[in-house]
Coordinates of C-alpha atoms (C1' of nucleotides) in Angstrom, one line a residue:
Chain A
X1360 CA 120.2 156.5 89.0
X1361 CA 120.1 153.4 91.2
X1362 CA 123.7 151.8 90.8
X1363 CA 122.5 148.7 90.9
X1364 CA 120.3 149.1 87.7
X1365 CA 123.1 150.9 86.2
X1366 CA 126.1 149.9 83.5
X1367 CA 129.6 151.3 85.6
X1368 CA 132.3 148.5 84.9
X1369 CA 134.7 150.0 87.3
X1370 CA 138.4 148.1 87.4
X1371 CA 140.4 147.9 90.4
X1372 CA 143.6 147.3 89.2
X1373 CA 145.3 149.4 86.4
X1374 CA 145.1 148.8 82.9
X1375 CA 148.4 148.0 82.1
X1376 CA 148.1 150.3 78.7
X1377 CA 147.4 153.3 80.9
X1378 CA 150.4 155.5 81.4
X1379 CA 148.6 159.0 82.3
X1380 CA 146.4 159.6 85.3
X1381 CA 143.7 160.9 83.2
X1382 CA 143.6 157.8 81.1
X1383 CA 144.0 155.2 84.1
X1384 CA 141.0 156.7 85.9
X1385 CA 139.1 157.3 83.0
X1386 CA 139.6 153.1 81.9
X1387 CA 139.2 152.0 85.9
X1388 CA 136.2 154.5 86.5
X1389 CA 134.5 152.4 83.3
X1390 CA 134.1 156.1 81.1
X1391 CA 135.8 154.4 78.0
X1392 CA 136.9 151.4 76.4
X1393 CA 139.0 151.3 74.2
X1394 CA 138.3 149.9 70.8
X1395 CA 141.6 150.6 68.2
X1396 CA 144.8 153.3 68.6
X1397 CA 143.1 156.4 69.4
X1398 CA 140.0 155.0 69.4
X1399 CA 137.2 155.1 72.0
X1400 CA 133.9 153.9 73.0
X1401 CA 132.2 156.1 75.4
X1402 CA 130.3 154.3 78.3
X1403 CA 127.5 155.7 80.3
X1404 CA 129.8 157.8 82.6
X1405 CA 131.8 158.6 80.0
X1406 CA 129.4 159.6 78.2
X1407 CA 127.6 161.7 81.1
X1408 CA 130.4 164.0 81.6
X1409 CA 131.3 164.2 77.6
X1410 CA 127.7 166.0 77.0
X1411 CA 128.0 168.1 80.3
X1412 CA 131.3 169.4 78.8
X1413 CA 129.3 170.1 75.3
X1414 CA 126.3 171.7 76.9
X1415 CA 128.6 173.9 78.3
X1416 CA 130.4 174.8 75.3
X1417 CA 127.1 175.4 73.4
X1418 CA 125.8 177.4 76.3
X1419 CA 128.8 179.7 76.2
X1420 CA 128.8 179.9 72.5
X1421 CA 125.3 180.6 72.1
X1422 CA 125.8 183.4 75.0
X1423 CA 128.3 185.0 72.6
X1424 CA 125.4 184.9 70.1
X1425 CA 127.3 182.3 67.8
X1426 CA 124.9 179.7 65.9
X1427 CA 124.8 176.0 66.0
X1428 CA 124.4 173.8 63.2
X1429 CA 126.1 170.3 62.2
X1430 CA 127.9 169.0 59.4
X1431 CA 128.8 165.7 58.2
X1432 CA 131.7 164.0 59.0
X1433 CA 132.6 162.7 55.7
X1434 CA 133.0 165.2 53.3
X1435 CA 133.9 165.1 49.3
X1436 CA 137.6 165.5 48.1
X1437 CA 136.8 168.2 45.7
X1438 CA 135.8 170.9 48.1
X1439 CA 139.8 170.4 49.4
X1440 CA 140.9 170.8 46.3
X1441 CA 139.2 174.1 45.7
X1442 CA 142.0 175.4 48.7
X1443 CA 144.6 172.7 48.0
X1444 CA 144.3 171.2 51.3
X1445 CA 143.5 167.5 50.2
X1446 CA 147.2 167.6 48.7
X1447 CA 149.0 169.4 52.0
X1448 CA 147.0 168.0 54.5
X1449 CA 149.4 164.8 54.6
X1450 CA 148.8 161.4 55.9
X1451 CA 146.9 162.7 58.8
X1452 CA 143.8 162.8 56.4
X1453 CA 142.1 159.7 56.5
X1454 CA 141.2 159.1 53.1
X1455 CA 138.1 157.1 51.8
X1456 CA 136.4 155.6 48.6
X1457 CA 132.8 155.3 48.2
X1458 CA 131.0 152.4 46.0
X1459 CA 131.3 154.8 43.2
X1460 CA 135.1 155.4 43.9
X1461 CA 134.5 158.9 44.6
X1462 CA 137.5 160.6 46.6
X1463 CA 135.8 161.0 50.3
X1464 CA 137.6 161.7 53.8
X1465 CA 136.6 161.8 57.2
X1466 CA 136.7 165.3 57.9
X1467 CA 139.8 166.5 60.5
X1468 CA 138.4 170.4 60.5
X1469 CA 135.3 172.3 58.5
X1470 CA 136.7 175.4 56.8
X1471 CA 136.1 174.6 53.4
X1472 CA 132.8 173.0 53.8
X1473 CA 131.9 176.0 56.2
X1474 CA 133.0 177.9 53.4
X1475 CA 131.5 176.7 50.9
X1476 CA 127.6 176.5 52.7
X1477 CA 128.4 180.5 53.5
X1478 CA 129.4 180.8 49.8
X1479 CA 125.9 179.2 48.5
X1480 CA 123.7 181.4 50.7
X1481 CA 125.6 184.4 51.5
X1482 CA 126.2 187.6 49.1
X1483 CA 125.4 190.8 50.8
X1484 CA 127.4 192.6 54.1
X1485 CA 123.9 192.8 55.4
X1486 CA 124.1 189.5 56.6
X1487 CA 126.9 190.3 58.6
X1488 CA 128.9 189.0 61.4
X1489 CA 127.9 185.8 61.0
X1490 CA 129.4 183.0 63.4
X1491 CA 128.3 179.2 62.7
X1492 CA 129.8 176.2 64.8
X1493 CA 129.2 172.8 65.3
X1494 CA 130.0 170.7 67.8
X1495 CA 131.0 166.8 65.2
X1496 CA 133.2 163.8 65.4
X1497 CA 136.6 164.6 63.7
X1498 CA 139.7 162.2 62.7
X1499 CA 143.4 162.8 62.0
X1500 CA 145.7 159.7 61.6
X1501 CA 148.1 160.7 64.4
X1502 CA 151.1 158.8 63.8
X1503 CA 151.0 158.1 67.6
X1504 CA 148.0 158.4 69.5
X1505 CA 148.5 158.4 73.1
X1506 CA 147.3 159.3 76.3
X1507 CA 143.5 158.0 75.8
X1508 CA 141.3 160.5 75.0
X1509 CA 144.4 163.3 74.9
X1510 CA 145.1 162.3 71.8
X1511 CA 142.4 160.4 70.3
X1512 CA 142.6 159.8 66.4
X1513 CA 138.9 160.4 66.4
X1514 CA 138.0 162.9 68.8
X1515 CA 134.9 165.2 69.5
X1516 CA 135.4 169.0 68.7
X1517 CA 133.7 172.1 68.9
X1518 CA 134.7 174.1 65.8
X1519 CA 133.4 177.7 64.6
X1520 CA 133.9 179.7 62.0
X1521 CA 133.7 183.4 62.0
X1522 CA 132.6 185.8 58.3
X1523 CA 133.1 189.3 58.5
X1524 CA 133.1 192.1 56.3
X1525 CA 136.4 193.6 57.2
X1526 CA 139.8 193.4 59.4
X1527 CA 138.6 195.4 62.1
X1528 CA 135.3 193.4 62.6
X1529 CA 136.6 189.6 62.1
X1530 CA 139.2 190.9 64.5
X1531 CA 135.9 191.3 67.2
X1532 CA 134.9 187.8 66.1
X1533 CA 138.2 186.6 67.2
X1534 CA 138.4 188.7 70.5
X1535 CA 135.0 187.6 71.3
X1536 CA 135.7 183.7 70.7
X1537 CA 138.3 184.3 73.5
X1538 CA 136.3 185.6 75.5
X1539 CA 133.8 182.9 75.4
X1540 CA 136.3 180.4 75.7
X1541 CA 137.6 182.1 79.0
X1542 CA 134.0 181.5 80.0
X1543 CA 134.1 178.0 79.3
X1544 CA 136.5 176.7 80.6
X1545 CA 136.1 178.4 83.9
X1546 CA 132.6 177.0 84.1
X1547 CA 134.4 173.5 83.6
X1548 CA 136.5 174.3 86.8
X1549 CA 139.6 174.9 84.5
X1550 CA 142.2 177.7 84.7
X1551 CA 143.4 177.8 80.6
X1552 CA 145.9 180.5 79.8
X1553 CA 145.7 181.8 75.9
X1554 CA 149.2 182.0 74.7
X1555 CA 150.4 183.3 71.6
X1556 CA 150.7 180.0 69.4
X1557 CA 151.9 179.3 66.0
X1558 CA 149.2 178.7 63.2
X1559 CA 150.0 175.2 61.7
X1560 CA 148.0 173.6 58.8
X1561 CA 145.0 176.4 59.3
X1562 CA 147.0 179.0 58.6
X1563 CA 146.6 182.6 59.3
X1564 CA 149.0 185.2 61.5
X1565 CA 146.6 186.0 64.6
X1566 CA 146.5 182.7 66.8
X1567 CA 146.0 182.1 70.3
X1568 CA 146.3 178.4 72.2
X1569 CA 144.5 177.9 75.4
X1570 CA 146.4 175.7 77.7
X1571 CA 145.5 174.2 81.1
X1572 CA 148.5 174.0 83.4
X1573 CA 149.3 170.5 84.0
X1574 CA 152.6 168.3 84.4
X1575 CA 151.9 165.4 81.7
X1576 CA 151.1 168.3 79.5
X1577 CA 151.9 167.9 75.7
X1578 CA 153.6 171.5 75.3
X1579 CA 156.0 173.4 77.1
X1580 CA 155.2 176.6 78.5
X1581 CA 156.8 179.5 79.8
X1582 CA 154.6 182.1 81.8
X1583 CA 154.1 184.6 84.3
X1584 CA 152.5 182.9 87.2
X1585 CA 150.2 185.9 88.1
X1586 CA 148.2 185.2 84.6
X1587 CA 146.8 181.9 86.7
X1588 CA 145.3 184.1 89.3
X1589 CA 143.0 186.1 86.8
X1590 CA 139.6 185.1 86.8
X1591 CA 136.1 186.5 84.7
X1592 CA 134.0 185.7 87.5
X1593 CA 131.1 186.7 87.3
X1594 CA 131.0 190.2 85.7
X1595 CA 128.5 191.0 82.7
X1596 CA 130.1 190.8 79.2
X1597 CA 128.0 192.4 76.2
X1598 CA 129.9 190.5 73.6
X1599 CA 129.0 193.3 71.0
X1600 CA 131.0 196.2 72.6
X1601 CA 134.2 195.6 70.8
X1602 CA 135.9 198.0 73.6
X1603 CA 134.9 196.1 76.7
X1604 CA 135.6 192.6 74.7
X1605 CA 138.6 193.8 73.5
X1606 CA 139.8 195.4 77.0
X1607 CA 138.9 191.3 78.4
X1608 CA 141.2 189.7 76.2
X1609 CA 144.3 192.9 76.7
X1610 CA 143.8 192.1 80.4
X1611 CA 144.6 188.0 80.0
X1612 CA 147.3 188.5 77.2
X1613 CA 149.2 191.2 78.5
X1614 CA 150.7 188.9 81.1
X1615 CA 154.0 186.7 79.6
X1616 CA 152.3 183.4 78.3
X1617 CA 153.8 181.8 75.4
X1618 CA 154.5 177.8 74.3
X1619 CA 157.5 177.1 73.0
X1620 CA 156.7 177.6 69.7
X1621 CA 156.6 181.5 70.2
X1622 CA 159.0 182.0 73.1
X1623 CA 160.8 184.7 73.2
X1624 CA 164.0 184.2 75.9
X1625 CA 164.5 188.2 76.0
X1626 CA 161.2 188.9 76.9
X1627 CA 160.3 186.8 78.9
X1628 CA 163.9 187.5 81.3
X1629 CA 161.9 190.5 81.4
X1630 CA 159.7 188.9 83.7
X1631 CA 160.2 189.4 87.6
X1632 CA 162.0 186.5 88.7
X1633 CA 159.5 185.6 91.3
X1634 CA 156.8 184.9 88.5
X1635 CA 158.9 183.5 85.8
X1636 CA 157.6 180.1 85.4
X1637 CA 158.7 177.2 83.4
X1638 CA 155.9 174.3 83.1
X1639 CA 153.9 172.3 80.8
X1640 CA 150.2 172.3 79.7
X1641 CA 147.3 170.9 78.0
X1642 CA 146.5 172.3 74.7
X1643 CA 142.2 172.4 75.4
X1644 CA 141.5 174.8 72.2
X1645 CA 142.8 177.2 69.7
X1646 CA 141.7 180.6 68.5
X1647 CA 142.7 181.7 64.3
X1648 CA 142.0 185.0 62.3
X1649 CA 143.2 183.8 58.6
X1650 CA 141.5 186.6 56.5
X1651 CA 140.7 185.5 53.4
X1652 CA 142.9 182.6 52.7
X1653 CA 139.7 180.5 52.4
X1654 CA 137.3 182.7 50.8
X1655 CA 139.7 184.2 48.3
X1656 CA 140.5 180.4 47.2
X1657 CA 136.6 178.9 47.4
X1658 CA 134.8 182.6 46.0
X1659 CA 133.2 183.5 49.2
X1660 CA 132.4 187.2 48.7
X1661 CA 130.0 189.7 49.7
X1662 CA 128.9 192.8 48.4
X1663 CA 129.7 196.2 50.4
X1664 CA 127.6 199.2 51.0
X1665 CA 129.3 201.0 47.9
X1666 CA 128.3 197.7 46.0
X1667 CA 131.8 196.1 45.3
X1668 CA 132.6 192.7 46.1
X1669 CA 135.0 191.7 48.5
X1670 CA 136.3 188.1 49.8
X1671 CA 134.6 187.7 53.2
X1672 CA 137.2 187.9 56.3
X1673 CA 137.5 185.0 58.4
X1674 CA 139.0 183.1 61.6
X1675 CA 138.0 179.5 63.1
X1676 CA 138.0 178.6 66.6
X1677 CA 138.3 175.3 68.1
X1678 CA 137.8 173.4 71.7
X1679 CA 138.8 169.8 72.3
X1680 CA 135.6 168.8 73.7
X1681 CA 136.9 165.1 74.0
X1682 CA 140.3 166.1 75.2
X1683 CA 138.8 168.1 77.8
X1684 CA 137.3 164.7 79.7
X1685 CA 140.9 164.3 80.1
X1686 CA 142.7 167.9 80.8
X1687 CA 139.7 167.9 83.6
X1688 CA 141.1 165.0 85.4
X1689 CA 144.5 165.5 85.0
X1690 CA 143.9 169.0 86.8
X1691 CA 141.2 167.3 89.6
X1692 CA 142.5 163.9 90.9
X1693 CA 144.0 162.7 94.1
X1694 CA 145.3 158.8 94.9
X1695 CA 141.9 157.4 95.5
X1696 CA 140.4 159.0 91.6
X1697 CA 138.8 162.1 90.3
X1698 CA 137.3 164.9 91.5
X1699 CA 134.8 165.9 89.2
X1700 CA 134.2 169.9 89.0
X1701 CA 130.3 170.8 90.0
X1702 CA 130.5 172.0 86.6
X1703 CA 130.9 169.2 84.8
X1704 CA 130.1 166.4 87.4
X1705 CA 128.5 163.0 85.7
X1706 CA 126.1 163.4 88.7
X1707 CA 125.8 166.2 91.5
X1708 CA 125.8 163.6 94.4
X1709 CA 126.3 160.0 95.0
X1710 CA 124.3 158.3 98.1
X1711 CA 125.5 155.6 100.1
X1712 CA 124.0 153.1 101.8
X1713 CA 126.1 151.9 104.6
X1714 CA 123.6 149.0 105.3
X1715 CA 121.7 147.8 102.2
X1716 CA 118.2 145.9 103.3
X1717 CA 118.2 147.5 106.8
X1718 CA 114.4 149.1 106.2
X1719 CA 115.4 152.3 108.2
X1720 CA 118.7 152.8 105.9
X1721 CA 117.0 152.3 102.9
X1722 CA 113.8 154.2 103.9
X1723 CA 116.1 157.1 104.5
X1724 CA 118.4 156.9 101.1
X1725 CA 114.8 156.8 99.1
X1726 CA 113.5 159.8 100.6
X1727 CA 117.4 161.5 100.1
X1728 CA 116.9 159.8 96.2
X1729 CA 113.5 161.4 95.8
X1730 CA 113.9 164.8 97.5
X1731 CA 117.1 165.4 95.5
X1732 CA 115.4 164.8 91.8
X1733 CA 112.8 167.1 93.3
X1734 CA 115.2 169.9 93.1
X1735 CA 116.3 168.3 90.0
X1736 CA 119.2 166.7 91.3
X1737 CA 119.8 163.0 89.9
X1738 CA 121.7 161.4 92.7
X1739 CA 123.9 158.3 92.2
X1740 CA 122.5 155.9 94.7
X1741 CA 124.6 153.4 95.6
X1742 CA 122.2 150.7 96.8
X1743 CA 124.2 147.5 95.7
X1744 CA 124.9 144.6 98.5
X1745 CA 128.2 145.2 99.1
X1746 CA 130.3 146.8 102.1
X1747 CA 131.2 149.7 103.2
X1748 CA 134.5 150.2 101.9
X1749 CA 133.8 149.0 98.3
X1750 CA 130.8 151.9 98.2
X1751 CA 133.2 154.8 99.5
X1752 CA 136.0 153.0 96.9
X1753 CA 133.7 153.6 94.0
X1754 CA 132.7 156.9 94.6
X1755 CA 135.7 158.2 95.3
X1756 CA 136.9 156.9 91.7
X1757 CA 134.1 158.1 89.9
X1758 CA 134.7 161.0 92.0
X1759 CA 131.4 162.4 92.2
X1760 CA 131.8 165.9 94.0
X1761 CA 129.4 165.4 96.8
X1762 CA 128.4 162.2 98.8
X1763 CA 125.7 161.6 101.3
X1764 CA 126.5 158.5 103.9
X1765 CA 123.3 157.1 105.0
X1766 CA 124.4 154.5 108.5
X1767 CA 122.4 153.0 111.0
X1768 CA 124.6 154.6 113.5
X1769 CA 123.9 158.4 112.0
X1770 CA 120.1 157.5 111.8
X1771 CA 119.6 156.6 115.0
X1772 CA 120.6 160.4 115.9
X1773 CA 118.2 161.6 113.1
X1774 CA 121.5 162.7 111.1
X1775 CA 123.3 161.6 107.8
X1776 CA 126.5 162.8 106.7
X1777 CA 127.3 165.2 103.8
X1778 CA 131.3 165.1 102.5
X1779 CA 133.2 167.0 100.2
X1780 CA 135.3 164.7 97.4
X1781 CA 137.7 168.0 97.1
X1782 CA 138.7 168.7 101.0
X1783 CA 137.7 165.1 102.5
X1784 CA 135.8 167.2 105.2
X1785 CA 132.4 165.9 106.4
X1786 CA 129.6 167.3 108.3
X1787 CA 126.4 165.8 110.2
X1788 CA 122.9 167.6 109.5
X1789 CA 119.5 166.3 108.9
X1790 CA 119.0 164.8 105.3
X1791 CA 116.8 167.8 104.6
X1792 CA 119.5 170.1 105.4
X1793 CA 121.7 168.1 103.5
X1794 CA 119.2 168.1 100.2
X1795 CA 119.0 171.7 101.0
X1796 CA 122.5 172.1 101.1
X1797 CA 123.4 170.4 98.2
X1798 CA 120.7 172.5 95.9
X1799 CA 122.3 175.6 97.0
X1800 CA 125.9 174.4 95.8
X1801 CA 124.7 173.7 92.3
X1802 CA 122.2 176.8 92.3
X1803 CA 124.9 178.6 91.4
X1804 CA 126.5 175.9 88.4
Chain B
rC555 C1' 157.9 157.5 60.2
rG556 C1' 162.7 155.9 63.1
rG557 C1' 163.9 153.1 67.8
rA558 C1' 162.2 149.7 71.8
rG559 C1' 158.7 146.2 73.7
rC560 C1' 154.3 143.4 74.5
rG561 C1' 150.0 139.9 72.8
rU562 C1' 148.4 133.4 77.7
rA563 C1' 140.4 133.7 81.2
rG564 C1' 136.9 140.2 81.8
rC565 C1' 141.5 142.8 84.3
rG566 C1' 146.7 142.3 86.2
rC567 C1' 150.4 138.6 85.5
rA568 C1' 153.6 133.7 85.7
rG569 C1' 154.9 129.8 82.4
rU570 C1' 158.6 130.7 76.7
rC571 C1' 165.5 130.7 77.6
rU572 C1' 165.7 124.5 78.6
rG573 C1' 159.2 121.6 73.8
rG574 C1' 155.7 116.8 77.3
rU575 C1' 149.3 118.8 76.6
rA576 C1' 148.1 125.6 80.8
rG577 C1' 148.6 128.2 86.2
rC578 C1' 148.2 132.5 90.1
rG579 C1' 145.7 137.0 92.0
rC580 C1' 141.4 140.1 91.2
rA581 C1' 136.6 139.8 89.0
rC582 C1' 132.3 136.2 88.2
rC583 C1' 128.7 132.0 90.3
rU584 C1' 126.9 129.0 95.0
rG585 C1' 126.8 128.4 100.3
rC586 C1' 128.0 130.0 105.3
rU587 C1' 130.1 133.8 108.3
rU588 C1' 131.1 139.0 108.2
rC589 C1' 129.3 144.2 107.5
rG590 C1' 131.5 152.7 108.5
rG591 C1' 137.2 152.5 103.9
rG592 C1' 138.0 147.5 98.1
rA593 C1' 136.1 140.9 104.0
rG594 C1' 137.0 135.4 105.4
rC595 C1' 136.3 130.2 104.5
rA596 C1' 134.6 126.3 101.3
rG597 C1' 133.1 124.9 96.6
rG598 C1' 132.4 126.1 91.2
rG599 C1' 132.5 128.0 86.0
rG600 C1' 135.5 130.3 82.3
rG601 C1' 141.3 130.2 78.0
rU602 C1' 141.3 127.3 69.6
rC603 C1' 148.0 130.7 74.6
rG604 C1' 146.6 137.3 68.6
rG605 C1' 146.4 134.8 63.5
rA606 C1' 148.5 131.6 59.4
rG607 C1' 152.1 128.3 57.9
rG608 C1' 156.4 125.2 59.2
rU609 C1' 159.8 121.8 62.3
rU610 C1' 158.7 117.7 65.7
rC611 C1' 156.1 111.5 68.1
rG612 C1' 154.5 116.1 70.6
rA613 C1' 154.5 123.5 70.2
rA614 C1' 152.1 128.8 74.6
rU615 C1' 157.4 127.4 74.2
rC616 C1' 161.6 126.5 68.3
rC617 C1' 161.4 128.8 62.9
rU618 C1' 158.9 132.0 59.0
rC619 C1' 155.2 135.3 57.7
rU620 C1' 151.3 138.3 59.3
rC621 C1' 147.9 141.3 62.4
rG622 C1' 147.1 144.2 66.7
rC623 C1' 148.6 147.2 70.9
rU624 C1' 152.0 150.0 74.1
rC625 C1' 156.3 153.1 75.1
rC626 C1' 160.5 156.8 73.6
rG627 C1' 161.4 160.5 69.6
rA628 C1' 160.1 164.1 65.3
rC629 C1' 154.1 166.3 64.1
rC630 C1' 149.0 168.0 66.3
rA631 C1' 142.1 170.0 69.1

RNA sequence: CGGAGCGUAGCGCAGUCUGGUAGCGCACCUGCUUCGGGAGCAGGGGGUCGGAGGUUCGAAUCCUCUCGCUCCGACCA
């Protein structure tokens, strides 16, 4: 993308609305605009790094052998009747009336609607574990939404919903959604910590919250510090070994890591002192196994192997797709703007032209443009009129990971200049060596 | 929902107390100079002062109502 071609309103001065980090970049860097309380518009970068963050998630989920489809997000007021949410679900349920004056709302979560499509086409154990997900707009009337995209009134989730045919195996579904999760969020550059949480409006008894460790963080959190230092990695996961998946999720929840909605004081004095640690964190997704509070209430059942009918057993599983735009940042920023993770990068490298219309420079930044999409790299070419310090400025807002500097004075020694946004550190080499070097970076992404 | 505050040009703000017909910085447009970390000079365009009603010779300014937004608290992906 030639920046001069594209739409990047990018402020330099704060928005005066803007008390987080996350949100100030995210308004200056020109990802959002606002457009009511809790309300967003995603523009073009915004909206770059918003469906990196989703293929991801689908990626993961589909690895796990989960299956996308998509719902609507406005849904009838019967089918929450049929489990008595459209009564307890409150004033956070935004509430509509179509031409008819049929009861409809714009849906906050899917379980009864899930429910009810497994209910129509579902009847035997045979067709079983089943995971569905979608990835759909959602709304809850937060009485105070804050933080930009934190804690958006209508924000982007990722929301799946597991059916299985008893205790033991909806109990895999639930291991293996944290699993995948794990996965996720590393691949995002993210260190999230599952901590026991407390179920809320879903309900259920088995719930686990995955928080990034950050200081503007929503929840208080009390931890052992050597839970940030484990890592997946790499290693091979056959998500349908319930023993190796269930070992994964003993090894992250063995460690202290609870909010303060399940802290324990005793315990956790238990911890050694050196890696008692009090902080605060982003909520980025949450993991239920609620049984059969749904199907029992909505007739979802399936018929065993000795041919009676039992209520399906169920959990649902969210990520804050949205919200993630903004844990990312919180967790990668310095003074001069973000520091987008390779992961989930807008674009893998931005190109600066130190001396727009010079016909070497630009030459040079063309042939850098056209060898990078040859690897299937889109570069962010900066190739506006404007000086040197107002380039460097805006890419180190937008905070794309990588930057090439294309000068007159590196040229002239057959060199251009390849920095990091993370460390600051840069290093001459050829501009094929630096094409070369930038594909091997995001080989590995 | 309780408490506090703010709406004046695209953004950040002054002007409101003490009524006299709207200003600064950034951004934008033109020209010249400049050119490896948000340039300088000169010129220029842009605002029914959130909205409605009222008081007054006269309202951004005073009064009433209303809408929107932000912050602090209790709730939540």
């Amino acid at each position: 993308m030639r920046l001069s071609r594209y739409f990047l309103p990018v402020l330099k001065e704060n928005p005066a609305e803007a008390q987080i980090v996350s949100h100030r970049y995210m308004l200056r860097a020109g990802m959002v605009k606002q457009q009511a309380a809790g309300i967003y518009s995603w523009l073009p970068l915004g909206l770059r790094v918003l469906r990196r963050i989703e293929e991801i998630v689908n990626q993961e989920q589909e690895r796990a052998g989960h299956i996308p489809l998509l719902m609507p997000t406005l849904q009838p007021a019967d089918l929450w009747r049929e489990s008595g949410r459209y009564d307890d679900y409150g004033q956070e349920m935004l509430r509509i009336k179509d031409r008819q004056d049929r009861e409809m709302l714009y849906g906050p979560t899917n379980e009864e609607m899930i429910t009810d499509i497994f209910r129509a086409h579902v009847n035997s154990y045979k067709d079983l574990p089943l995971t569905l997900y979608h990835i759909q707009w959602k709304f809850r009337d937060e009485m105070r939404p804050r933080f930009g995209v934190m804690r958006g009134r209508e924000f982007l989730m990722k929301d799946g919903y597991n059916f299985d045919v008893d205790r033991d195996a909806a109990l895999h579904a639930y291991n293996r959604h944290m699993v995948s999760y794990l996965r996720t969020y590393e691949r995002m550059g993210l260190t999230a910590i599952p901590m026991r949480a407390a179920s809320g409006p879903i309900g259920g008894d088995n719930t686990h919250e995955f928080l990034v460790l950050a200081q503007t963080g929503e929840s208080e959190v009390f931890y052992d510090d050597r839970v940030t230092a484990l890592k997946l990695g790499q290693r091979d996961i056959d998500y349908d070994d319930r023993a190796q998946v269930a070992d994964v999720c003993k090894e992250f929840t063995t460690l202290y890591a609870r909010t303060d909605e399940t802290h324990e004081a005793a315990v956790f004095d238990q911890v050694p002192e050196a890696h008692r640690k009090v902080g605060r964190g982003i909520e980025v997704g949450q993991i239920f196994y609620f049984g059969t509070k749904y199907s029992e209430a909505m007739g979802a059942e399936v018929v065993t192997k000795d041919g009676t009918k039992v209520p399906v057993e169920m959990g649902s599983h969210g990520i804050g797709v949205s919200r993630l735009l903004g844990a990312i940042i919180e967790a990668s920023h310095d003074d001069k703007g973000i520091i987008w993770p390779e992961g989930v990068t807008p674009f893998p490298v931005g190109i600066v032209n130190l001396k727009q219309g010079d016909s070497a420079t630009d030459a040079a930044c063309e042939g850098l443009y056209k060898a990078l999409a040859a690897k299937g790299l889109e570069a962010l070419y900066d190739d506006r009129d404007e000086r040197a310090g107002a380039k460097f400025a805006t890419m180190d807002l937008i905070g794309l990971p990588w930057r090439i500097t294309v000068g007159p004075r590196g040229l002239a020694n057959g060199v251009v200049e390849l920095t990091s946004r993370r460390t600051g550190e840069s290093e001459e080499m050829s501009a094929e060596a630096a094409v070369a070097k930038v594909a091997e970076i995001y080989a590995g992404v």
